[in-house]
GROMACS .gro file of N, CA and C in nm:
model
  300
    1MET      N    1   0.640 -11.876   2.366
    1MET     CA    2   0.615 -11.762   2.280
    1MET      C    3   0.411 -11.732   2.349
    2ALA      N    4   0.407 -11.626   2.441
    2ALA     CA    5   0.296 -11.566   2.487
    2ALA      C    6   0.201 -11.459   2.357
    3MET      N    7   0.039 -11.537   2.354
    3MET     CA    8  -0.056 -11.499   2.242
    3MET      C    9  -0.117 -11.412   2.318
    4PRO      N   10  -0.181 -11.321   2.318
    4PRO     CA   11  -0.323 -11.261   2.339
    4PRO      C   12  -0.448 -11.324   2.300
    5VAL      N   13  -0.492 -11.414   2.429
    5VAL     CA   14  -0.599 -11.502   2.388
    5VAL      C   15  -0.731 -11.440   2.478
    6SER      N   16  -0.770 -11.414   2.432
    6SER     CA   17  -0.948 -11.380   2.518
    6SER      C   18  -1.001 -11.516   2.455
    7SER      N   19  -1.095 -11.575   2.637
    7SER     CA   20  -1.154 -11.662   2.627
    7SER      C   21  -1.294 -11.587   2.636
    8LEU      N   22  -1.363 -11.639   2.548
    8LEU     CA   23  -1.523 -11.570   2.589
    8LEU      C   24  -1.617 -11.687   2.615
    9GLU      N   25  -1.691 -11.653   2.750
    9GLU     CA   26  -1.780 -11.743   2.857
    9GLU      C   27  -1.910 -11.767   2.854
   10ARG      N   28  -1.963 -11.645   2.845
   10ARG     CA   29  -2.119 -11.592   2.839
   10ARG      C   30  -2.158 -11.628   2.692
   11PHE      N   31  -2.285 -11.665   2.741
   11PHE     CA   32  -2.340 -11.664   2.610
   11PHE      C   33  -2.360 -11.584   2.443
   12TRP      N   34  -2.410 -11.432   2.500
   12TRP     CA   35  -2.401 -11.322   2.446
   12TRP      C   36  -2.208 -11.287   2.356
   13GLU      N   37  -2.143 -11.364   2.488
   13GLU     CA   38  -1.983 -11.258   2.436
   13GLU      C   39  -1.983 -11.387   2.291
   14ARG      N   40  -2.036 -11.514   2.346
   14ARG     CA   41  -1.990 -11.597   2.223
   14ARG      C   42  -2.044 -11.626   2.062
   15LEU      N   43  -2.221 -11.521   2.114
   15LEU     CA   44  -2.233 -11.531   2.018
   15LEU      C   45  -2.201 -11.421   1.924
   16ARG      N   46  -2.153 -11.332   1.970
   16ARG     CA   47  -2.114 -11.256   1.866
   16ARG      C   48  -1.940 -11.200   1.815
   17GLY      N   49  -1.853 -11.301   1.948
   17GLY     CA   50  -1.752 -11.303   1.868
   17GLY      C   51  -1.689 -11.201   1.846
   18LEU      N   52  -1.622 -11.236   1.743
   18LEU     CA   53  -1.523 -11.187   1.647
   18LEU      C   54  -1.623 -11.024   1.572
   19MET      N   55  -1.726 -11.055   1.608
   19MET     CA   56  -1.791 -10.922   1.496
   19MET      C   57  -1.794 -10.794   1.630
   20ASP      N   58  -1.771 -10.895   1.775
   20ASP     CA   59  -1.740 -10.761   1.857
   20ASP      C   60  -1.662 -10.661   1.829
   21PRO      N   61  -1.636 -10.543   1.856
   21PRO     CA   62  -1.541 -10.431   1.799
   21PRO      C   63  -1.446 -10.397   1.934
   22MET      N   64  -1.514 -10.444   2.028
   22MET     CA   65  -1.383 -10.476   2.119
   22MET      C   66  -1.300 -10.593   2.156
   23VAL      N   67  -1.339 -10.743   2.061
   23VAL     CA   68  -1.257 -10.872   2.049
   23VAL      C   69  -1.161 -10.793   1.994
   24ARG      N   70  -0.987 -10.800   2.015
   24ARG     CA   71  -0.912 -10.784   1.940
   24ARG      C   72  -0.825 -10.883   1.955
   25GLY      N   73  -0.710 -10.936   1.904
   25GLY     CA   74  -0.639 -11.021   1.837
   25GLY      C   75  -0.724 -11.171   1.857
   26TRP      N   76  -0.671 -11.325   1.909
   26TRP     CA   77  -0.741 -11.438   1.913
   26TRP      C   78  -0.843 -11.443   1.974
   27VAL      N   79  -0.943 -11.554   1.960
   27VAL     CA   80  -1.047 -11.592   2.079
   27VAL      C   81  -1.080 -11.721   2.083
   28LEU      N   82  -1.063 -11.803   2.231
   28LEU     CA   83  -1.094 -11.891   2.256
   28LEU      C   84  -1.218 -11.899   2.290
   29LEU      N   85  -1.290 -12.010   2.202
   29LEU     CA   86  -1.431 -12.017   2.261
   29LEU      C   87  -1.449 -12.192   2.286
   30ASP      N   88  -1.431 -12.216   2.429
   30ASP     CA   89  -1.395 -12.361   2.512
   30ASP      C   90  -1.544 -12.450   2.476
   31ARG      N   91  -1.538 -12.554   2.497
   31ARG     CA   92  -1.687 -12.603   2.467
   31ARG      C   93  -1.764 -12.574   2.371
   32CYS      N   94  -1.676 -12.584   2.221
   32CYS     CA   95  -1.731 -12.528   2.154
   32CYS      C   96  -1.684 -12.586   2.002
   33ALA      N   97  -1.816 -12.686   1.915
   33ALA     CA   98  -1.790 -12.732   1.788
   33ALA      C   99  -1.847 -12.712   1.668
   34SER      N  100  -1.828 -12.563   1.684
   34SER     CA  101  -1.914 -12.459   1.595
   34SER      C  102  -1.928 -12.356   1.564
   35VAL      N  103  -1.890 -12.291   1.497
   35VAL     CA  104  -1.888 -12.173   1.444
   35VAL      C  105  -1.977 -12.153   1.357
   36HIS      N  106  -2.016 -12.005   1.384
   36HIS     CA  107  -2.098 -11.913   1.222
   36HIS      C  108  -2.042 -11.790   1.249
   37THR      N  109  -2.021 -11.693   1.075
   37THR     CA  110  -1.969 -11.560   1.052
   37THR      C  111  -2.078 -11.491   1.079
   38TRP      N  112  -2.227 -11.543   1.061
   38TRP     CA  113  -2.344 -11.397   0.998
   38TRP      C  114  -2.281 -11.319   1.059
   39GLY      N  115  -2.305 -11.219   1.026
   39GLY     CA  116  -2.301 -11.083   1.079
   39GLY      C  117  -2.137 -11.050   1.051
   40MET      N  118  -2.046 -11.098   1.027
   40MET     CA  119  -1.934 -11.058   1.008
   40MET      C  120  -1.904 -11.013   0.869
   41ARG      N  121  -1.782 -10.881   0.893
   41ARG     CA  122  -1.742 -10.832   0.739
   41ARG      C  123  -1.630 -10.874   0.631
   42GLU      N  124  -1.581 -10.952   0.752
   42GLU     CA  125  -1.445 -11.003   0.675
   42GLU      C  126  -1.409 -11.147   0.712
   43PRO      N  127  -1.355 -11.232   0.691
   43PRO     CA  128  -1.310 -11.356   0.692
   43PRO      C  129  -1.234 -11.357   0.826
   44CYS      N  130  -1.242 -11.525   0.884
   44CYS     CA  131  -1.176 -11.503   0.953
   44CYS      C  132  -1.095 -11.705   0.993
   45ASP      N  133  -1.000 -11.688   1.072
   45ASP     CA  134  -0.937 -11.835   1.093
   45ASP      C  135  -1.024 -11.919   1.222
   46LEU      N  136  -1.004 -12.016   1.174
   46LEU     CA  137  -1.019 -12.079   1.295
   46LEU      C  138  -0.943 -12.235   1.266
   47ALA      N  139  -0.899 -12.256   1.424
   47ALA     CA  140  -0.835 -12.382   1.448
   47ALA      C  141  -0.918 -12.490   1.567
   48TRP      N  142  -0.933 -12.574   1.548
   48TRP     CA  143  -1.037 -12.654   1.611
   48TRP      C  144  -0.876 -12.734   1.693
   49LEU      N  145  -0.943 -12.804   1.850
   49LEU     CA  146  -0.858 -12.822   1.913
   49LEU      C  147  -0.898 -12.942   1.955
   50ASP      N  148  -0.848 -13.030   2.046
   50ASP     CA  149  -0.943 -13.160   2.095
   50ASP      C  150  -0.859 -13.183   2.256
   51GLU      N  151  -0.988 -13.273   2.319
   51GLU     CA  152  -0.913 -13.208   2.455
   51GLU      C  153  -0.789 -13.168   2.516
   52ARG      N  154  -0.733 -13.265   2.468
   52ARG     CA  155  -0.548 -13.234   2.486
   52ARG      C  156  -0.539 -13.083   2.437
   53GLY      N  157  -0.580 -12.997   2.339
   53GLY     CA  158  -0.537 -12.887   2.341
   53GLY      C  159  -0.424 -12.937   2.177
   54GLN      N  160  -0.488 -13.048   2.152
   54GLN     CA  161  -0.399 -13.042   1.952
   54GLN      C  162  -0.506 -13.026   1.912
   55VAL      N  163  -0.472 -12.949   1.765
   55VAL     CA  164  -0.543 -12.922   1.617
   55VAL      C  165  -0.538 -12.989   1.545
   56THR      N  166  -0.679 -13.021   1.518
   56THR     CA  167  -0.751 -13.146   1.476
   56THR      C  168  -0.730 -13.134   1.342
   57ARG      N  169  -0.782 -12.992   1.295
   57ARG     CA  170  -0.823 -12.908   1.153
   57ARG      C  171  -0.795 -12.796   1.200
   58VAL      N  172  -0.749 -12.697   1.079
   58VAL     CA  173  -0.730 -12.534   1.047
   58VAL      C  174  -0.821 -12.544   0.895
   59ASP      N  175  -0.942 -12.477   0.909
   59ASP     CA  176  -1.010 -12.372   0.823
   59ASP      C  177  -0.963 -12.212   0.815
   60ARG      N  178  -0.892 -12.157   0.712
   60ARG     CA  179  -0.861 -12.012   0.737
   60ARG      C  180  -0.906 -11.948   0.595
   61ASP      N  181  -0.946 -11.817   0.618
   61ASP     CA  182  -1.022 -11.739   0.492
   61ASP      C  183  -1.171 -11.815   0.528
   62VAL      N  184  -1.220 -11.833   0.623
   62VAL     CA  185  -1.384 -11.865   0.676
   62VAL      C  186  -1.464 -11.711   0.572
   63PRO      N  187  -1.516 -11.726   0.497
   63PRO     CA  188  -1.592 -11.609   0.471
   63PRO      C  189  -1.737 -11.592   0.541
   64PRO      N  190  -1.724 -11.443   0.514
   64PRO     CA  191  -1.923 -11.425   0.636
   64PRO      C  192  -1.981 -11.470   0.545
   65ARG      N  193  -2.108 -11.487   0.635
   65ARG     CA  194  -2.260 -11.588   0.649
   65ARG      C  195  -2.190 -11.723   0.623
   66SER      N  196  -2.104 -11.801   0.729
   66SER     CA  197  -2.094 -11.917   0.674
   66SER      C  198  -2.113 -12.037   0.805
   67VAL      N  199  -2.134 -12.142   0.835
   67VAL     CA  200  -2.098 -12.221   0.909
   67VAL      C  201  -2.006 -12.317   0.948
   68ARG      N  202  -1.887 -12.332   1.030
   68ARG     CA  203  -1.857 -12.463   1.012
   68ARG      C  204  -1.849 -12.539   1.176
   69TRP      N  205  -1.870 -12.620   1.148
   69TRP     CA  206  -1.809 -12.752   1.246
   69TRP      C  207  -1.797 -12.873   1.288
   70ASP      N  208  -1.716 -12.903   1.388
   70ASP     CA  209  -1.638 -13.079   1.358
   70ASP      C  210  -1.666 -13.091   1.488
   71PRO      N  211  -1.777 -13.211   1.501
   71PRO     CA  212  -1.849 -13.276   1.622
   71PRO      C  213  -1.768 -13.350   1.690
   72GLY      N  214  -1.594 -13.335   1.678
   72GLY     CA  215  -1.507 -13.374   1.756
   72GLY      C  216  -1.399 -13.297   1.843
   73ALA      N  217  -1.457 -13.170   1.779
   73ALA     CA  218  -1.367 -13.048   1.853
   73ALA      C  219  -1.428 -13.005   2.027
   74ALA      N  220  -1.340 -12.983   2.111
   74ALA     CA  221  -1.332 -12.926   2.242
   74ALA      C  222  -1.335 -12.815   2.259
   75ALA      N  223  -1.269 -12.735   2.156
   75ALA     CA  224  -1.308 -12.590   2.161
   75ALA      C  225  -1.241 -12.563   1.992
   76VAL      N  226  -1.246 -12.410   1.988
   76VAL     CA  227  -1.242 -12.327   1.886
   76VAL      C  228  -1.153 -12.227   1.866
   77LEU      N  229  -1.062 -12.161   1.848
   77LEU     CA  230  -0.924 -12.082   1.847
   77LEU      C  231  -0.970 -12.000   1.685
   78GLU      N  232  -1.036 -11.874   1.761
   78GLU     CA  233  -1.019 -11.776   1.562
   78GLU      C  234  -0.962 -11.678   1.602
   79ARG      N  235  -0.990 -11.638   1.468
   79ARG     CA  236  -0.852 -11.435   1.425
   79ARG      C  237  -0.968 -11.384   1.347
   80ARG      N  238  -0.945 -11.242   1.330
   80ARG     CA  239  -0.994 -11.247   1.170
   80ARG      C  240  -0.863 -11.259   1.078
   81SER      N  241  -0.928 -11.268   0.995
   81SER     CA  242  -0.796 -11.376   0.864
   81SER      C  243  -0.687 -11.271   0.884
   82HIS      N  244  -0.534 -11.344   0.859
   82HIS     CA  245  -0.437 -11.242   0.801
   82HIS      C  246  -0.349 -11.368   0.778
   83ARG      N  247  -0.193 -11.329   0.741
   83ARG     CA  248  -0.125 -11.421   0.716
   83ARG      C  249  -0.031 -11.380   0.862
   84GLY      N  250   0.048 -11.499   0.878
   84GLY     CA  251   0.113 -11.481   0.996
   84GLY      C  252   0.120 -11.591   1.098
   85LEU      N  253   0.165 -11.635   1.233
   85LEU     CA  254   0.151 -11.755   1.249
   85LEU      C  255  -0.001 -11.800   1.335
   86TRP      N  256  -0.009 -11.894   1.300
   86TRP     CA  257  -0.116 -11.973   1.290
   86TRP      C  258  -0.127 -12.140   1.349
   87PRO      N  259  -0.189 -12.191   1.411
   87PRO     CA  260  -0.169 -12.318   1.426
   87PRO      C  261  -0.208 -12.456   1.328
   88GLU      N  262  -0.086 -12.548   1.360
   88GLU     CA  263  -0.128 -12.584   1.270
   88GLU      C  264  -0.123 -12.669   1.295
   89VAL      N  265  -0.207 -12.795   1.219
   89VAL     CA  266  -0.272 -12.952   1.261
   89VAL      C  267  -0.200 -13.062   1.274
   90GLY      N  268  -0.183 -13.119   1.426
   90GLY     CA  269  -0.094 -13.203   1.522
   90GLY      C  270  -0.020 -13.099   1.623
   91GLU      N  271  -0.006 -13.008   1.561
   91GLU     CA  272   0.047 -12.907   1.753
   91GLU      C  273  -0.062 -12.940   1.831
   92ARG      N  274  -0.012 -12.873   1.977
   92ARG     CA  275  -0.087 -12.831   2.066
   92ARG      C  276  -0.045 -12.797   2.141
   93TRP      N  277  -0.187 -12.690   2.170
   93TRP     CA  278  -0.171 -12.623   2.200
   93TRP      C  279  -0.185 -12.560   2.376
   94PHE      N  280  -0.160 -12.529   2.471
   94PHE     CA  281  -0.159 -12.454   2.590
   94PHE      C  282  -0.219 -12.278   2.605
   95PHE      N  283  -0.334 -12.290   2.715
   95PHE     CA  284  -0.383 -12.160   2.714
   95PHE      C  285  -0.355 -12.160   2.877
   96GLU      N  286  -0.299 -12.057   2.934
   96GLU     CA  287  -0.347 -11.985   3.086
   96GLU      C  288  -0.428 -11.891   3.081
   97ARG      N  289  -0.464 -11.851   3.172
   97ARG     CA  290  -0.598 -11.754   3.240
   97ARG      C  291  -0.502 -11.624   3.260
   98ALA      N  292  -0.478 -11.540   3.231
   98ALA     CA  293  -0.429 -11.462   3.298
   98ALA      C  294  -0.487 -11.351   3.435
   99ALA      N  295  -0.412 -11.350   3.523
   99ALA     CA  296  -0.424 -11.346   3.645
   99ALA      C  297  -0.519 -11.161   3.583
  100ALA      N  298  -0.574 -11.148   3.685
  100ALA     CA  299  -0.721 -11.038   3.662
  100ALA      C  300  -0.623 -10.909   3.757
   0.00000   0.00000   0.00000
């Protein structure tokens, strides 16, 4: 199954993350072990990935004005909270860069 995932690379993109109204769907933050939800108006879901893409932890419904971290994480997948498909601990996820 293909899921639309935005990879945020630049500092200001990553700082804004899901607060940016132009960001839709899922966001991948590569080389990331902490996430803040300051400035967000709604909760978000986080899936923490190791260097092989295996989900090591899932945080659902993280409230605004929070900080979450996982020192062993290589990346974090995030989205605005809602029910539906979301990674589970133990699954492996692979991401390909879309052709421009």
